[in-house]
Coordinates of C-alpha atoms and ligand atoms in Angstrom, one line a residue:
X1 CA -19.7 74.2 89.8
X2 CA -21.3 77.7 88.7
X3 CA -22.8 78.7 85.5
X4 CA -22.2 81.8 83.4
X5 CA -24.8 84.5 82.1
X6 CA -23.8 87.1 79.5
X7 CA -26.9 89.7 78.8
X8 CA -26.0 92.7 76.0
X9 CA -29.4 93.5 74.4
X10 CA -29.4 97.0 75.1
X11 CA -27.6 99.2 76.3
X12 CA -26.0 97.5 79.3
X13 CA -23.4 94.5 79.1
X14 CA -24.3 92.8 82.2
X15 CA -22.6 89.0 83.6
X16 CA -23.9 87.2 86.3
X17 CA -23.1 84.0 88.2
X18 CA -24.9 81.4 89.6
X19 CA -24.7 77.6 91.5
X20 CA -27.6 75.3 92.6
X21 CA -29.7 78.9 91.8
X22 CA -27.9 80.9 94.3
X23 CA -26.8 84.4 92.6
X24 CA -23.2 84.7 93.2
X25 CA -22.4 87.8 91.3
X26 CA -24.5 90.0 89.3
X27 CA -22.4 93.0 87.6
X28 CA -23.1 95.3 85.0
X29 CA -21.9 97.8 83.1
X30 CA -24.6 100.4 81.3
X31 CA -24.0 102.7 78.4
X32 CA -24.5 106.5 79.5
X33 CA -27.9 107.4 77.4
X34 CA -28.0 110.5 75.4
X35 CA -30.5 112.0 74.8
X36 CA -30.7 110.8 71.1
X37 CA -31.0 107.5 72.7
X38 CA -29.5 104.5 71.7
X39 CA -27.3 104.0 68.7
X40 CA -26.9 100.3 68.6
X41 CA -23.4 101.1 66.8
X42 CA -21.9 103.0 69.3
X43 CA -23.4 100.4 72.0
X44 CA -22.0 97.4 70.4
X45 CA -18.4 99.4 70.8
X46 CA -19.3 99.8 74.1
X47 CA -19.8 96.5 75.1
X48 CA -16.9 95.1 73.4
X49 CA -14.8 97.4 75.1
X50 CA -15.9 96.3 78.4
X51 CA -17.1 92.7 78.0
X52 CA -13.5 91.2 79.6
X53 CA -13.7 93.4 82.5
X54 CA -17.6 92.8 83.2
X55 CA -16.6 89.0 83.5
X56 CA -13.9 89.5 85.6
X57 CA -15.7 91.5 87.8
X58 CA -18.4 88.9 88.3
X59 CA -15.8 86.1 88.8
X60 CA -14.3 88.1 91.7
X61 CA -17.4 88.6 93.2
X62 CA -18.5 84.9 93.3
X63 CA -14.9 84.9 94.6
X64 CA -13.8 81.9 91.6
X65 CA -12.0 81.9 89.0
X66 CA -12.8 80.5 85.6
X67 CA -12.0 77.0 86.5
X68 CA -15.2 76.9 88.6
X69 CA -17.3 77.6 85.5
X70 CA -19.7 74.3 84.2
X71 CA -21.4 76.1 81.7
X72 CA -22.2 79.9 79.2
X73 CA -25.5 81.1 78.6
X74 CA -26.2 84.5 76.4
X75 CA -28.9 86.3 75.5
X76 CA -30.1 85.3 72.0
X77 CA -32.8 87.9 71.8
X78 CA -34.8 90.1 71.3
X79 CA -32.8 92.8 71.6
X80 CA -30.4 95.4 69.1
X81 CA -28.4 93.3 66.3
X82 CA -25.0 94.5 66.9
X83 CA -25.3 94.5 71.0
X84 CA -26.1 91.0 70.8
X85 CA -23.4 89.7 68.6
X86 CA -21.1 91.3 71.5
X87 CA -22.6 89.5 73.9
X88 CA -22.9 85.9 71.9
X89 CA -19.1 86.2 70.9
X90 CA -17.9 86.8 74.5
X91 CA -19.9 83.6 75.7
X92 CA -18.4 82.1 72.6
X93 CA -14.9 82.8 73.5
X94 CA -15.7 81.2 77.3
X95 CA -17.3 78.6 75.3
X96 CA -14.2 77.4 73.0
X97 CA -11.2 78.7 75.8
X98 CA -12.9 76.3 79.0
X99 CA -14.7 73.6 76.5
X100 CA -17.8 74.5 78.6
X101 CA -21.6 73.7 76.9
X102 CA -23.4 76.8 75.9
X103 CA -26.9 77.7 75.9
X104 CA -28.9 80.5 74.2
X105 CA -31.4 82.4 76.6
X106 CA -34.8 84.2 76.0
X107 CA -34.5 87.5 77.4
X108 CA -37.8 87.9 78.6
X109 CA -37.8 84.1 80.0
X110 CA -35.4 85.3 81.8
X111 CA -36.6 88.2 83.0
X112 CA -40.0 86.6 84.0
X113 CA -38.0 83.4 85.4
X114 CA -35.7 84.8 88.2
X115 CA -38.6 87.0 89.2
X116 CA -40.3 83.7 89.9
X117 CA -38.0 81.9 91.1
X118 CA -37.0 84.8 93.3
X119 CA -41.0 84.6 94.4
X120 CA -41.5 81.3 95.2
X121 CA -44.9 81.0 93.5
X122 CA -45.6 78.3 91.5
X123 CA -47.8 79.4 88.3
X124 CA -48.3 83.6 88.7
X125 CA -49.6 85.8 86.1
X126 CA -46.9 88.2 84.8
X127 CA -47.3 91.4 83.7
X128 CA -43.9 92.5 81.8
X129 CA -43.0 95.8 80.8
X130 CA -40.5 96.9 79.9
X131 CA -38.8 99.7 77.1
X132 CA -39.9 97.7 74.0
X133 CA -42.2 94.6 75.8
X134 CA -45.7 95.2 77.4
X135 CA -47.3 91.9 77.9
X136 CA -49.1 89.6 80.3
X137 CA -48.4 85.8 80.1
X138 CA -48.8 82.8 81.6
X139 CA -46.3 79.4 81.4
X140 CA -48.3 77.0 79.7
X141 CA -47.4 73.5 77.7
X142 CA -44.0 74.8 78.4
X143 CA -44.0 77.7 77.1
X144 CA -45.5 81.1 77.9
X145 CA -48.3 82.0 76.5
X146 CA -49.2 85.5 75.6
X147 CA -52.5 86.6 77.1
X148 CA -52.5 90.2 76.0
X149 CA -50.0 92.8 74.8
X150 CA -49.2 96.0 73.5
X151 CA -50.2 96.2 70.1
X152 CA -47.7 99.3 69.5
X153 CA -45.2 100.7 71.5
X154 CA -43.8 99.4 74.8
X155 CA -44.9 101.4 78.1
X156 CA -41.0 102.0 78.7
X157 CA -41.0 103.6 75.2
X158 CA -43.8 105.9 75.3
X159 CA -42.6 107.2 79.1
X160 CA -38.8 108.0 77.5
X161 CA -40.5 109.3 74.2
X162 CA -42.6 111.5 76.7
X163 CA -39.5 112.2 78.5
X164 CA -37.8 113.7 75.8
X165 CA -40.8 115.7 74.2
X166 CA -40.7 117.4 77.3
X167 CA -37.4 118.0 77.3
X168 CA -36.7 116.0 80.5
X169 CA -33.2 115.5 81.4
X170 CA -32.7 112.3 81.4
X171 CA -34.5 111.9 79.0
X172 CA -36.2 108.5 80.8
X173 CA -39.5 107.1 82.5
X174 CA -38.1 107.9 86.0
X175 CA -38.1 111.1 85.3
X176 CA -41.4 111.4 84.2
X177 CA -42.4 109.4 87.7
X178 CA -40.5 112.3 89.4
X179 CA -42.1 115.2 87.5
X180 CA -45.9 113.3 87.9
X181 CA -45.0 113.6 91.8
X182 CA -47.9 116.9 92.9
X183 CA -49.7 116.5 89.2
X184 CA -53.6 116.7 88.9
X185 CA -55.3 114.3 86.6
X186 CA -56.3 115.5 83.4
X187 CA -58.1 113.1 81.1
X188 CA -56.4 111.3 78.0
X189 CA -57.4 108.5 76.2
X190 CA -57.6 105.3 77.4
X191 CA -57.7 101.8 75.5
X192 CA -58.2 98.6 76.5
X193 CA -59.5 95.7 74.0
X194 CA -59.9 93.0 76.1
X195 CA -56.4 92.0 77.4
X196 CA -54.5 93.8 75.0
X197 CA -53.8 97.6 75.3
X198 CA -52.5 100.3 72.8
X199 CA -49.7 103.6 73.9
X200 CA -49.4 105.7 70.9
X201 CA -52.4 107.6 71.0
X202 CA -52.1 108.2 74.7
X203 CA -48.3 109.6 73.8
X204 CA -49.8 111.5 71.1
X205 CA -52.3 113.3 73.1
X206 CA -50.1 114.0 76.3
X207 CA -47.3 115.7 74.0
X208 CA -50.2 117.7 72.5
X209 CA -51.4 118.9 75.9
X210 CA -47.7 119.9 77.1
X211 CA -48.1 123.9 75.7
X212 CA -51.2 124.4 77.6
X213 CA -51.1 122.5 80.8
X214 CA -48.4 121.9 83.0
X215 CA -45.8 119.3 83.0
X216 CA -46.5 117.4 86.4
X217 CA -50.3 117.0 85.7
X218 CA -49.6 115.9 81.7
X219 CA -46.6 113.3 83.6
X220 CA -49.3 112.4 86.5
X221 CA -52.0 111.9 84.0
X222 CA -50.2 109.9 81.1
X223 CA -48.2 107.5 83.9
X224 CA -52.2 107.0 85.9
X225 CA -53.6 106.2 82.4
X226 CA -50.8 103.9 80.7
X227 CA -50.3 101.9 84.4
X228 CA -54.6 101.6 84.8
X229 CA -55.0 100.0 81.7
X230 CA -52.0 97.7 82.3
X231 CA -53.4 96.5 85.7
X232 CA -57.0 96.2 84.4
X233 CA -56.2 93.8 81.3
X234 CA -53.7 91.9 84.3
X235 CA -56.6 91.9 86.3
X236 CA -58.7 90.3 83.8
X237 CA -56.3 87.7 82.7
X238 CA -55.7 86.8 86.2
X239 CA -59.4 85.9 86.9
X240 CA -59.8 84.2 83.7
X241 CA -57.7 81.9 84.4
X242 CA -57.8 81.4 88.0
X243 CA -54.3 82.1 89.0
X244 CA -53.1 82.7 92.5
X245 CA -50.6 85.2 92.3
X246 CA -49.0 88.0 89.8
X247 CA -45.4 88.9 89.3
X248 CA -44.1 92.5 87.5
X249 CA -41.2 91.9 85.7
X250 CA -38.9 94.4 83.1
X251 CA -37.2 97.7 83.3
X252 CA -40.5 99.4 84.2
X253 CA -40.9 97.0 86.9
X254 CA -38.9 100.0 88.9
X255 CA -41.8 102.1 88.4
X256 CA -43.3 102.4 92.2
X257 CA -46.3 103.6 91.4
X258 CA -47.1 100.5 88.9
X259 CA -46.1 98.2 91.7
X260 CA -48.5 100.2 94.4
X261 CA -51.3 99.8 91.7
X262 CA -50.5 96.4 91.0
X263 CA -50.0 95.5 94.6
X264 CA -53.9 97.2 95.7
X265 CA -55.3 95.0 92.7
X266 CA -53.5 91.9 93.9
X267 CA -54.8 92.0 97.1
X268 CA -58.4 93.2 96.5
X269 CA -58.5 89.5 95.0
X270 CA -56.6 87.8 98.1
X271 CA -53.7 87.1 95.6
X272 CA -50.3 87.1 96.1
X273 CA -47.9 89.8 94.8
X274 CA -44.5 89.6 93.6
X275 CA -41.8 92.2 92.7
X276 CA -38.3 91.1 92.3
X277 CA -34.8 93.8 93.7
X278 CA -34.4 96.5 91.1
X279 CA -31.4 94.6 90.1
X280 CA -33.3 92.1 88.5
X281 CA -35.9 94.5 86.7
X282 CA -33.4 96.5 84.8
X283 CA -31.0 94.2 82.3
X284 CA -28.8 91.8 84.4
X285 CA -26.5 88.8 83.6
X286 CA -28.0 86.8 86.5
X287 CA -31.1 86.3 85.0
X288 CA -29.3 84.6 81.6
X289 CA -27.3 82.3 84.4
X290 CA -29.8 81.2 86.1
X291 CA -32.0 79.8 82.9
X292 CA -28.8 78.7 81.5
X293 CA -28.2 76.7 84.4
X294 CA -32.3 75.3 84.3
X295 CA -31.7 74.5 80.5
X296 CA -28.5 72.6 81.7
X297 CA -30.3 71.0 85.0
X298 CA -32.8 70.1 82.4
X299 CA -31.0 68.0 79.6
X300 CA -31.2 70.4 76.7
X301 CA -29.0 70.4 74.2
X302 CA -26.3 72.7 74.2
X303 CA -25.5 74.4 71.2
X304 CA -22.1 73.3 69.1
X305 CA -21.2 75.6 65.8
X306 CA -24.7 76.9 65.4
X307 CA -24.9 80.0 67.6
X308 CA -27.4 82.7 66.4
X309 CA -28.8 86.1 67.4
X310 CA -32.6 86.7 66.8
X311 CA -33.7 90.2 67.3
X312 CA -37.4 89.4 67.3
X313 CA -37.2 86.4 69.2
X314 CA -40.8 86.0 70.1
X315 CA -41.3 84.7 73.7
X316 CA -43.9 82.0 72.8
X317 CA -41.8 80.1 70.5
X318 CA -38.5 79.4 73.5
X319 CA -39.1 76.4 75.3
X320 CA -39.2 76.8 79.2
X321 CA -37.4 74.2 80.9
Ligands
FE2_401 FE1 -34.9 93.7 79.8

């Protein structure tokens, strides 16, 4: 019997599928980004437009039908309001239709959960970044515990804010890898306080250079700052407290020059390095299964009448089966 995931807290409605935490589908369907960005609105349409045929998709892909279906999870948070209600009232529907127990996921547990599990390590450090997360955790007392974070913006945010400053079409951090690509290195500022790390001054002061130098070394320059100081406060968590492995996690997690960083860091210690299939990094369904199916494996309580959304749900206070 397989488990459910429904993920909707951007702009991609995503539903996955998996049994005895074997992925059996994992399909998705993203909202075309403007270059305004994301108006949560016009998402939330979006999703409910497309949530039947998201699930159907996924259901032919683990080859089942819905009678092969145990139990729903959904992303309660964080994430956009309205894009979350979509994607907690299509796991409700399942919910009610197949009497099935339903369970509410952390997004980033998730996230940081298939990327381990996917690893096979034990107890990494993770460093997690993603458009509105940068943080570097650990699971402890089960929970995770925060060990340093962004104290503004995300990383993801300040490369699409970048993006679109310099008029990049789209208007995203890929694009800024691709425009970085032949850049020389030109020095912006750099901040670090102990394990946490700060973006907007570094976003402030690579738009400002844009008139007068050129757009591969500001894109070269910003990317080498932001991803040093992410690896160096990793770098010091992960000595601190004696782990033996790291794992990058989130949407930026695509990024290959964070991985290559990460990766040289990783082994100048002898520790192990993990990076998960892009398919995992950017928003997916599979990742919401799989927990749901770990909360389920793990006798919690599925939720009855009381299902909620919580757009700041704060990673330290879900419980980590
Ligand atoms: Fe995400």
């Amino acid at each position: 019997m397989a488990v459910i995931g429904i993920e909707s807290s951007a702009h991609t409605f995503g539903v996955g599928i998996v049994e005895k935490g074997k992925i059996l589908a994992n399909e998705k369907m993203m909202y075309p980004i403007s270059d305004k960005g994301i108006i949560p609105a016009k998402v939330s349409e979006y999703h409910a437009k497309n949530a039947s045929t998201v699930i159907r998709r996924a259901l032919s892909a683990a080859h089942m039908g819905l009678g092969n279906v145990e139990a729903v999870g959904y992303t309660k948070g964080p994430g956009l309001g309205p894009c979350l209600e979509i994607g907690m009232l299509a796991a409700k529907t399942l919910h009610e239709k197949l009497g099935i127990p339903i369970y509410p996921v952390n997004h980033a547990v998730a996230h940081i959960e298939i990327t381990k599990h996917l690893s096979g390590f034990a107890d990494p450090m993770v460093l997690y970044v993603s458009g509105g997360n940068s943080q570097i955790l650990s699971l402890a007392g089960g929970h995770y515990h925060v060990h340093g974070e962004t104290l503004d913006i995300g990383v993801g945010n300040m490369l699409d804010n970048f993006a679109r400053a310099a008029g990049m079409k789209p208007a995203w951090g890929s694009t800024v890898a691709k425009f970085a690509a032949g850049g020389r290195y030109v020095k912006l500022p750099y901040t670090v306080k102990g394990m946490d790390f700060t973006f907007t001054g570094l976003l402030t002061a690579a738009i400002k250079l844009l008139p007068s130098s050129s757009v591969a070394d500001v894109s070269f320059s910003m990317q080498e700052t932001a991803f040093s100081m992410l690896v160096e406060a990793t770098e010091r968590a992960l000595l601190l407290n004696g782990k033996d492995s790291v794992i990058l996690c989130g949407g930026v997690a695509q990024s290959l020059r964070l991985r290559e960083m990460l990766a040289t860091m990783s082994a100048s210690h002898k520790k192990r390095f993990y990076v998960a299939d892009n398919q995992f990094n950017a928003d997916n369904g599979a990742m919401i299964a799989y927990v749901a199916e770990r909360m389920k494996e793990s006798g919690c309580t599925p939720l009855r009448s009381d299902l909620t959304i919580n757009q700041k749900f704060r990673i330290e206070t879900a419980g980590v089966p």
